[in-house]
Coordinates of C-alpha atoms in Angstrom, one line a residue:
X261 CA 102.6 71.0 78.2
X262 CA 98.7 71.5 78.7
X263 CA 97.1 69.1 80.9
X264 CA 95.4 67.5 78.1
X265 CA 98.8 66.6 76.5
X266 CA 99.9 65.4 79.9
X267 CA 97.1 63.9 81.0
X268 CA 96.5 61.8 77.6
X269 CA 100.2 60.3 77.6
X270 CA 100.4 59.6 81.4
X271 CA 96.5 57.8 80.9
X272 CA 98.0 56.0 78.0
X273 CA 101.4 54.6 79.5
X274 CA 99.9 54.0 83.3
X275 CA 98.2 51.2 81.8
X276 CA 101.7 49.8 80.9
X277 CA 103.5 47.6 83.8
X278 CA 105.4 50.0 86.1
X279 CA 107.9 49.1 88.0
X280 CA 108.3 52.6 90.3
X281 CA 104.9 51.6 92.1
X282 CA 105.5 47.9 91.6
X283 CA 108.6 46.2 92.2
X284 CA 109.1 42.4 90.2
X285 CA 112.1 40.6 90.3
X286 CA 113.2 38.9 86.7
X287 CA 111.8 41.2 84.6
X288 CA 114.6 43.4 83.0
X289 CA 116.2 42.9 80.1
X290 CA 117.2 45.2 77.1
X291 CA 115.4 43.0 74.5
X292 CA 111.8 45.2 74.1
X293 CA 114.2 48.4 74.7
X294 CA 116.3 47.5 71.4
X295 CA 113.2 46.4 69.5
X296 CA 111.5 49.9 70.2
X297 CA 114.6 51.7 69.2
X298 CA 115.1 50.0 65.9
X299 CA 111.2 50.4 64.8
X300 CA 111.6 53.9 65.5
X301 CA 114.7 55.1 63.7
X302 CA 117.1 54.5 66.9
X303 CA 116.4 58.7 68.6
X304 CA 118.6 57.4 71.2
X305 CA 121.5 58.0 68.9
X306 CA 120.0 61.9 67.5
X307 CA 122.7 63.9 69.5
X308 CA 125.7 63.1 72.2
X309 CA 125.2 62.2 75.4
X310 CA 126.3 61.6 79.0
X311 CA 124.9 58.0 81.3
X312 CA 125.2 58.6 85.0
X313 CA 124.6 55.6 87.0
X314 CA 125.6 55.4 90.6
X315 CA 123.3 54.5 94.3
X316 CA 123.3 58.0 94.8
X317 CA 123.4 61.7 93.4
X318 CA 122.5 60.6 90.0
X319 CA 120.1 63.2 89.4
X320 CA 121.9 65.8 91.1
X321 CA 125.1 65.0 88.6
X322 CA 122.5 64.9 85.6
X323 CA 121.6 68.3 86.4
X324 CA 125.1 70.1 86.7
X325 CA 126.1 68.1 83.7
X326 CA 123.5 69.8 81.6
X327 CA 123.6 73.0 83.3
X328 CA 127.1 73.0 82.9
X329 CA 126.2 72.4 78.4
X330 CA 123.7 75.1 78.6
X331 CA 125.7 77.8 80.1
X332 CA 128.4 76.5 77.2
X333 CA 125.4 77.5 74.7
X334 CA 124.3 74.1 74.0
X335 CA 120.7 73.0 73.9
X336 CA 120.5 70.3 76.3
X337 CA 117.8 67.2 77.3
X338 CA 117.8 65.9 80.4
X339 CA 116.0 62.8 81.2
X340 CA 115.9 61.7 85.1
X341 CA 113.5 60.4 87.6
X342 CA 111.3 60.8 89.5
X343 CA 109.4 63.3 89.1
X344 CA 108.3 65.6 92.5
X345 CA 105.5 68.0 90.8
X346 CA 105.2 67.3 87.7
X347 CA 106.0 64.6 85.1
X348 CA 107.8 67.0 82.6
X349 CA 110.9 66.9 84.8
X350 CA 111.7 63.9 84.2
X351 CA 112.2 65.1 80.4
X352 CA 113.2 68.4 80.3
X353 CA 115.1 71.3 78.5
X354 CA 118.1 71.5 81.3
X355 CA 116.2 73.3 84.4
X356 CA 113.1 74.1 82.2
X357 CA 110.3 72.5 80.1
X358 CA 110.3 71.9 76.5
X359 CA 107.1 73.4 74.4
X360 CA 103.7 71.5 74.6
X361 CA 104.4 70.9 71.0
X362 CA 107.8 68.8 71.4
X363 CA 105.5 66.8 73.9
X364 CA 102.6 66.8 71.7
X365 CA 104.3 65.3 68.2
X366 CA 106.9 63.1 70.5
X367 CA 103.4 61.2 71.9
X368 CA 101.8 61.2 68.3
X369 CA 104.8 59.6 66.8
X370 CA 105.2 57.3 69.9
X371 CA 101.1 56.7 70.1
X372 CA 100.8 55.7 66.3
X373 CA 104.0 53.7 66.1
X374 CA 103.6 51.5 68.6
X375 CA 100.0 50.6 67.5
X376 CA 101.4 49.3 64.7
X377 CA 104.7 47.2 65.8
X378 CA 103.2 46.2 69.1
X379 CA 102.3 42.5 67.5
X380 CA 105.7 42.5 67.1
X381 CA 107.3 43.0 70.8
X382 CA 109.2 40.4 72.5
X383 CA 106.4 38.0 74.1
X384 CA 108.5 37.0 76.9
X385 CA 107.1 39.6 78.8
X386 CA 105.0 42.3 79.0
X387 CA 106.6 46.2 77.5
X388 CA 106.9 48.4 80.7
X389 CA 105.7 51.9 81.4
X390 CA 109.7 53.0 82.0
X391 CA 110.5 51.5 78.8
X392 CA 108.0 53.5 76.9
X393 CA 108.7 56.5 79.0
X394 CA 112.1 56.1 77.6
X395 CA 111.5 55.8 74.3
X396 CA 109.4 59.2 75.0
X397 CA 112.7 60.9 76.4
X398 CA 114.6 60.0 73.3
X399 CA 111.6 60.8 70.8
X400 CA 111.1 64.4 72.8
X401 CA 114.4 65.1 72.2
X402 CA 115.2 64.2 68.7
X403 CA 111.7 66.1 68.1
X404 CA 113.5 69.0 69.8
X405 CA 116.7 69.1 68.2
X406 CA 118.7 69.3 71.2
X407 CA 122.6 69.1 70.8
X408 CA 123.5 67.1 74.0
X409 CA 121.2 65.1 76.3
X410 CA 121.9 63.6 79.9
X411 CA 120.6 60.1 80.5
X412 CA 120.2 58.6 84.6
X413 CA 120.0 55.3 85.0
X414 CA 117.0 53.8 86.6
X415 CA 117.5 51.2 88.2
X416 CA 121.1 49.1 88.2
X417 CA 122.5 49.7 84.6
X418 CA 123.3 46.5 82.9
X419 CA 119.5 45.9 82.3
X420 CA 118.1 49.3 82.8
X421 CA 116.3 51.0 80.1
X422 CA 118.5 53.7 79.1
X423 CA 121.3 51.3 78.8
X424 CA 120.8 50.9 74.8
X425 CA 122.2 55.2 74.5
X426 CA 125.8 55.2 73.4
X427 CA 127.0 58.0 75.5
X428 CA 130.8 60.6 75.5
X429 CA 131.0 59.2 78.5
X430 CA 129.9 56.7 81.3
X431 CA 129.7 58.4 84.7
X432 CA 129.1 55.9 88.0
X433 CA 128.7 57.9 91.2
X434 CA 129.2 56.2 94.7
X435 CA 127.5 52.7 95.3
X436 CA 126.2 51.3 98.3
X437 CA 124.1 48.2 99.1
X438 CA 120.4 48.9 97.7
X439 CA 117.9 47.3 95.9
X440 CA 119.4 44.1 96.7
X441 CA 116.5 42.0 95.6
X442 CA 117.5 43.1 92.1
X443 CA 121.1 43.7 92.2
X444 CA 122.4 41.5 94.4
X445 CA 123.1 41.1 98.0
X446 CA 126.8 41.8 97.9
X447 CA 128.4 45.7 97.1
X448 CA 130.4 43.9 94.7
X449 CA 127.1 42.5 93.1
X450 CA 125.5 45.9 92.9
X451 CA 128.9 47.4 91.5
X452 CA 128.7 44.6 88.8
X453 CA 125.4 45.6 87.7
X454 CA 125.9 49.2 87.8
X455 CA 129.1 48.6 86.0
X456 CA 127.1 46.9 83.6
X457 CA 126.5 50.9 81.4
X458 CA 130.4 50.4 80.3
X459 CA 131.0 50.2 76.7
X460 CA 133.4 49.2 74.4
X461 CA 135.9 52.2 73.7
X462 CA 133.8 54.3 75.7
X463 CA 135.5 56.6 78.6
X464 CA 134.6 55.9 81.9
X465 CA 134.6 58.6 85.1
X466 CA 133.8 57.1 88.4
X467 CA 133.2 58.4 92.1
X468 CA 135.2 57.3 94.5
X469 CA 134.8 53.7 95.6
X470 CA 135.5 51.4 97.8
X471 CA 138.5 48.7 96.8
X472 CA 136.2 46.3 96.0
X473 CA 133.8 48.2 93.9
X474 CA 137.6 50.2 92.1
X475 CA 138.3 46.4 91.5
X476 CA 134.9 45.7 89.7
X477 CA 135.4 48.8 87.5
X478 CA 138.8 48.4 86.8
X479 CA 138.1 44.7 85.5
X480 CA 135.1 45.6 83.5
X481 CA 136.8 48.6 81.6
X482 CA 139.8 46.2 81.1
X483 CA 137.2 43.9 79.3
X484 CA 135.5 46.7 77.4
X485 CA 139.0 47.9 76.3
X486 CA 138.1 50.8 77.4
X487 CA 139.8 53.9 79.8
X488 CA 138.6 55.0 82.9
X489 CA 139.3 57.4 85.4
X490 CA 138.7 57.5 89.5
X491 CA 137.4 61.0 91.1
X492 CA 140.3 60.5 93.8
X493 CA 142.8 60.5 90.6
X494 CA 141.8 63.4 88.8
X495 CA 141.0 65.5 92.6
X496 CA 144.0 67.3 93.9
X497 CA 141.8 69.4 96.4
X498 CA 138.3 70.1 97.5
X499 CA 137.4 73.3 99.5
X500 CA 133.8 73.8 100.7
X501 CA 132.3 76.5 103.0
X502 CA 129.0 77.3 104.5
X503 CA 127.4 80.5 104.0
X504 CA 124.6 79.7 107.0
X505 CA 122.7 84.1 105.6
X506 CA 122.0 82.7 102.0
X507 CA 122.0 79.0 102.9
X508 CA 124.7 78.3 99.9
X509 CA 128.2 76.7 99.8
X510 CA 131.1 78.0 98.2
X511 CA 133.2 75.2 96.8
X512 CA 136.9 75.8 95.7
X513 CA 138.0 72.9 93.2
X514 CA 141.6 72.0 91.9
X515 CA 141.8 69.2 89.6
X516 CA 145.3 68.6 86.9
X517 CA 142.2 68.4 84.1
X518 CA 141.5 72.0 84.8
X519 CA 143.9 75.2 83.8
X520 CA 143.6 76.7 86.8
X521 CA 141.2 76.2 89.9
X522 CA 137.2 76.4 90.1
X523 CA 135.6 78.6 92.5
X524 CA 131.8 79.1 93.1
X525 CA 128.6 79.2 94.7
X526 CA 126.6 75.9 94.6
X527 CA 122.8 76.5 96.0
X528 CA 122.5 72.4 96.0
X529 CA 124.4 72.7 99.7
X530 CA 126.3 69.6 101.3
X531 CA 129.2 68.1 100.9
X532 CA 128.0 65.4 98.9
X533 CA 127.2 68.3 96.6
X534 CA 130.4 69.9 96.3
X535 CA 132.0 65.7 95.2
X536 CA 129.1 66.0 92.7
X537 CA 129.6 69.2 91.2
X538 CA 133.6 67.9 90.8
X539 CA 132.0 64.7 89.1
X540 CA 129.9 67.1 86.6
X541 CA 132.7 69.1 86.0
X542 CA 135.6 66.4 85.3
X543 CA 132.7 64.8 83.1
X544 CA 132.4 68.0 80.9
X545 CA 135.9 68.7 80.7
X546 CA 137.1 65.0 79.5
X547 CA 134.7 65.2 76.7
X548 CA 134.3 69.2 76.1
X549 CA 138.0 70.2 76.2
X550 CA 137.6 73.7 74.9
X551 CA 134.5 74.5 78.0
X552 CA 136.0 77.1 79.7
X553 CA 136.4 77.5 83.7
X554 CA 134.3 80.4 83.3
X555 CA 131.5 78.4 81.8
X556 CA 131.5 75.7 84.1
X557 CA 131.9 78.0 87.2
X558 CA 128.7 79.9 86.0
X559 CA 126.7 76.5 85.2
X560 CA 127.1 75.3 88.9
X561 CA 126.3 78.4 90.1
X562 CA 123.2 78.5 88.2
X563 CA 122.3 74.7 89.0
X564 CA 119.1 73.7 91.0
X565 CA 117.1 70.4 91.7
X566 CA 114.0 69.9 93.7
X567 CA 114.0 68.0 96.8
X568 CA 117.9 68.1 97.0
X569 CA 118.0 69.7 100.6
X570 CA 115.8 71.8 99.3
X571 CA 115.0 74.8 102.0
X572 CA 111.6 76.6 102.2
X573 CA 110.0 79.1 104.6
X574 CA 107.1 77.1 107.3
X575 CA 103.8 79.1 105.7
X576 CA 102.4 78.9 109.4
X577 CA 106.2 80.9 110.8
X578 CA 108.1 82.2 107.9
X579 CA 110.7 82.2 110.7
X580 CA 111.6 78.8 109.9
X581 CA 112.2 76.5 107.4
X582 CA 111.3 73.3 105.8
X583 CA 113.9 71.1 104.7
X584 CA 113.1 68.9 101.7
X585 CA 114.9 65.8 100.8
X586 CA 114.9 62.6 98.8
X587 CA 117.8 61.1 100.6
X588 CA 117.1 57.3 101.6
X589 CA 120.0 55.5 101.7
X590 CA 122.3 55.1 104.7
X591 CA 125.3 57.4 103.2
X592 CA 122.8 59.7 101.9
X593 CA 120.6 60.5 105.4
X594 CA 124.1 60.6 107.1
X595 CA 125.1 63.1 104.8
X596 CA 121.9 65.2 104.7
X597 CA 122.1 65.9 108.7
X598 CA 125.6 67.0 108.3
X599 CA 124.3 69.5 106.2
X600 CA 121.7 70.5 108.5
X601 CA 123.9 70.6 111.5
X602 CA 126.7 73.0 109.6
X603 CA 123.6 75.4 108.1
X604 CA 121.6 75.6 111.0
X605 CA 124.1 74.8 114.2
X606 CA 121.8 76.7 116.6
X607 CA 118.3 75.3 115.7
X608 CA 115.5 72.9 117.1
X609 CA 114.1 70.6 114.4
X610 CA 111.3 68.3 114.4
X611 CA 111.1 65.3 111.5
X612 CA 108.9 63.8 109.0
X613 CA 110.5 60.1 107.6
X614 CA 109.1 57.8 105.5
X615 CA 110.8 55.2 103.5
X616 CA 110.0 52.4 100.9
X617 CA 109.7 48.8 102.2
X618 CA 113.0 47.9 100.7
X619 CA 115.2 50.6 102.3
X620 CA 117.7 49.8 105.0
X621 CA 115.5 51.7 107.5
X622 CA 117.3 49.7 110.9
X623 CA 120.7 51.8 110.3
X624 CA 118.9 55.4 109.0
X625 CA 116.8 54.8 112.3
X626 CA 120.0 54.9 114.5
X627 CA 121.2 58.0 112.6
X628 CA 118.1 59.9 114.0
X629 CA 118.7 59.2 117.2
X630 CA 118.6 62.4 119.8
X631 CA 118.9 64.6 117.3
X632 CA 114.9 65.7 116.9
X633 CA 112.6 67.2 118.6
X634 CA 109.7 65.9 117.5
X635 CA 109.1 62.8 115.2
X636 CA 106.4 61.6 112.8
X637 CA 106.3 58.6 111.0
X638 CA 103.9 57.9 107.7
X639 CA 104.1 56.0 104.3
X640 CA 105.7 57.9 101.5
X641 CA 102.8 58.2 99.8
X642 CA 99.8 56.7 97.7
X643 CA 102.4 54.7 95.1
X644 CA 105.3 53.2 96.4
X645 CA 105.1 50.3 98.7
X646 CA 106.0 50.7 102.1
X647 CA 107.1 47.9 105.1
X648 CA 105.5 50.6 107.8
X649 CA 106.2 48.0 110.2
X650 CA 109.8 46.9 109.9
X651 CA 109.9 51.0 110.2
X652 CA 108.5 51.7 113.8
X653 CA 110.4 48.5 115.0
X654 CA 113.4 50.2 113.9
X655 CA 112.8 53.3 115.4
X656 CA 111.4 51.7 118.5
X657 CA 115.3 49.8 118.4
X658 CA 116.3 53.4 118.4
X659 CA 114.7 54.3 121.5
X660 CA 113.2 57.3 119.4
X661 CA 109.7 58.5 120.6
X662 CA 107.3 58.9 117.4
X663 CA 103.9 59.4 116.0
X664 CA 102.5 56.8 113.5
X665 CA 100.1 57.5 110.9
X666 CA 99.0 55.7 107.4
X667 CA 97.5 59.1 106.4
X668 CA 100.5 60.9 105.2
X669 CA 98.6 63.9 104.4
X670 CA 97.9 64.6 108.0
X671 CA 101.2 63.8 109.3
X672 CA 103.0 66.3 106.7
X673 CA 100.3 69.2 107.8
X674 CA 100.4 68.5 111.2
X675 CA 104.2 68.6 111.4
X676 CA 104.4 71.7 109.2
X677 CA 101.9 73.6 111.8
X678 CA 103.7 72.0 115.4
X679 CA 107.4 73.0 113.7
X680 CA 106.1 76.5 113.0
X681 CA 103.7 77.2 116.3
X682 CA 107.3 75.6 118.4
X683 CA 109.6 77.9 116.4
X684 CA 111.6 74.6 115.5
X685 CA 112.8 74.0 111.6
X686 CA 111.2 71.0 110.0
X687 CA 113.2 68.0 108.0
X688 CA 111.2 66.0 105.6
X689 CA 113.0 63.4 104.0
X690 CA 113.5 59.4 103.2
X691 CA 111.9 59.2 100.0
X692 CA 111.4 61.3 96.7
X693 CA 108.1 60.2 96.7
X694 CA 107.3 61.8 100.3
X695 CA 109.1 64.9 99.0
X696 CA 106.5 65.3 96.2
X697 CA 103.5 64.7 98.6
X698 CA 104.8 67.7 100.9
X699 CA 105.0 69.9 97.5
X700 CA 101.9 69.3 96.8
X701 CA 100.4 70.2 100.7
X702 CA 102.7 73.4 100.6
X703 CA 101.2 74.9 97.3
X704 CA 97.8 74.6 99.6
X705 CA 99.0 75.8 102.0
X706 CA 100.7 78.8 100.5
X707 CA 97.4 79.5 98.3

């Protein structure tokens, strides 16, 4: 995609209401996204696909899903978000880009199309830019051909975007308490909401849950007449082990769905991972029951995902490493220093943390505590609104000595230089949006 092509669509749609950089409550519905799908020959519907909803590892089950379909022979879309470099991975050819030209005619048909139904849009309120970057997705891949596509939820998934797609099969990965100003303030009003992607007659795979959340699931299949099936069901055992030379994790699987059990590398490392890679899998085999072990063995070995604990060498000591990751719910953090303490048992690390206002930064805070060297606190970056203040209170609660700055620029270089001249490893995480600013400041740095 040339940056002309880019550029043109991104100027077009970033004039459209968007939600990532500005949160509104009462404004989703499914209304505009139905409109938009009739006027242009439903795409959602051009091939089958998977919708993976959950609080967390969404994105990471999108990608073994569809690297899982490729290594079957299967030309697979993914459509996911966000983005960390650049905006072509949020709609994408499995790990790689389609050609400009899908881009190209996908944005003609959506530019000209829209010009002449937009009298006709719902005038209860404005169309969004994730609505139109959507109806992109499905119009990029129809314009491709592809023979499967993966859809992640947005946001929720009874009103989110990509809830008009009539998928195989409905995946929901774990749920926790977020975004509670628009889903609820109880886990069993989030559940019901992200519950809201099950369809009539349509299987359903879920993570394992808590009671409460099993009970919400079980209730709404029930109503959609419709089967589903609980991770802790199908999983008979789970192996995983560290291999702290290559930084990867193999990951034994046994499952009764499977003819005999999976074994294999996963360079997405954590344990979190190795439930996620079981999720992908089980997802596959329900609907694909002629993919081989073989074939899904070799597409979670060849799986990747930015920003997913993502390790790097510090340019200033290639020595050490830079940890990259999007994790920024409770669970999630937790998770991600396990993972750091089981790959790197012997090392110093300093941090980088910045969250959006609406994370529960009080109880990450307390997760942090005595475990860095030194910490730096920033915004997570120029687009998503951050409560920098509820955040140093927090970590000030924690009794964790910090640095504070707005200009997350500085804060990421200066961190990268103090971890590498201290010999210490470097963990970046609470928001994708962070993540992407440190990409950016790497490539500099590298260069």
């Amino acid at each position: 995609m040339q940056k002309n092509t880019v550029s043109r669509f991104l100027e077009w749609v970033d004039s459209f209401l968007n939600f990532e950089k500005l949160p509104q409550k009462n404004m989703f519905w499914l209304d505009t996204m139905e409109f938009l799908c009739s006027r242009f020959d439903n795409p959602q519907n051009a091939a089958k696909c998977f919708h993976v909803a959950g609080s967390k590892g969404k994105g990471s089950v999108c990608a073994m899903i569809s690297s899982i379909l490729t290594s079957q022979g299967l030309k697979t879309g993914v459509y996911s978000s966000p983005h960390i470099e650049d905006f072509r991975e949020r709609i994408r050819l499995n790990n790689d880009f389609f050609d400009e030209e899908i881009y190209a005619k996908a944005a003609d048909e959506l530019y000209s199309k829209f010009n002449l139904i937009k009298e006709e849009l719902p005038q209860d309120r404005a169309v969004t830019w994730f609505e139109l970057v959507t109806v992109y997705a499905f119009l990029c891949f129809r314009q491709a051909k592809v023979d499967e596509s993966v859809f992640e939820v947005g946001l929720g998934g009874r009103l989110d975007a990509t809830n008009v797609v009539r998928p195989q099969i409905s995946v929901i990965n774990t749920i926790e308490l977020e975004h509670t100003e628009f889903l609820g303030d109880t886990i069993e009003k989030v559940a019901a909401e992200k519950a809201g992607i099950i369809k009539e007659g349509i299987p359903v795979l879920s993570a394992i849950q808590l009671p409460s959340v099993r009970k919400v699931f079980k209730e709404k299949a029930e109503e959609k007449h419709t089967e589903i099936f609980f991770a802790d069901e199908l999983l008979q055992d789970l192996e995983y082990s560290w291999n702290t030379q290559n930084k990867t994790m193999n990951v034994k699987i046994k499952s009764k769905i499977f003819s005999r059990p999976l074994n294999f590398d996963l360079h997405m490392t954590g344990s979190f991972q190795a439930y996620n890679a079981f999720l992908a899998a089980a997802a596959v085999k329900l609907t694909h029951e002629n993919i081989s072990e073989d074939v899904i063995e070799k597409g979670l070995s060849n799986v990747s995902l930015p920003a997913r604990f993502e390790i790097v060498k510090n340019p200033v000591n290639p020595q050490c490493s830079i940890i990259i990751d999007g994790a920024h719910t409770v669970k999630s953090i937790g998770l991600t220093l396990d993972t750091l303490s089981s790959l790197f048992p012997e090392c110093k690390t300093d941090l980088v943390f910045a969250c959006a206002a609406d994370k529960d930064v009080n109880h990450i805070a307390k997760q942090f505590s005595g475990i860095f060297e030194n910490v730096q606190l920033t915004k997570p970056g120029s687009t998503k609104s951050a409560d920098v203040n509820k955040m140093m209170q927090a970590f000030n609660e924690a009794e964790i000595s910090f640095t504070y700055s707005d200009d997350y620029e500085k804060i990421i270089s200066d961190a990268i230089e103090i971890s590498g001249k201290e010999k210490h490893n470097l963990l970046i995480t609470g928001s994708f949006y962070l993540a992407s600013e440190v990409k950016k400041i790497l490539k500099r740095l590298i260069k």
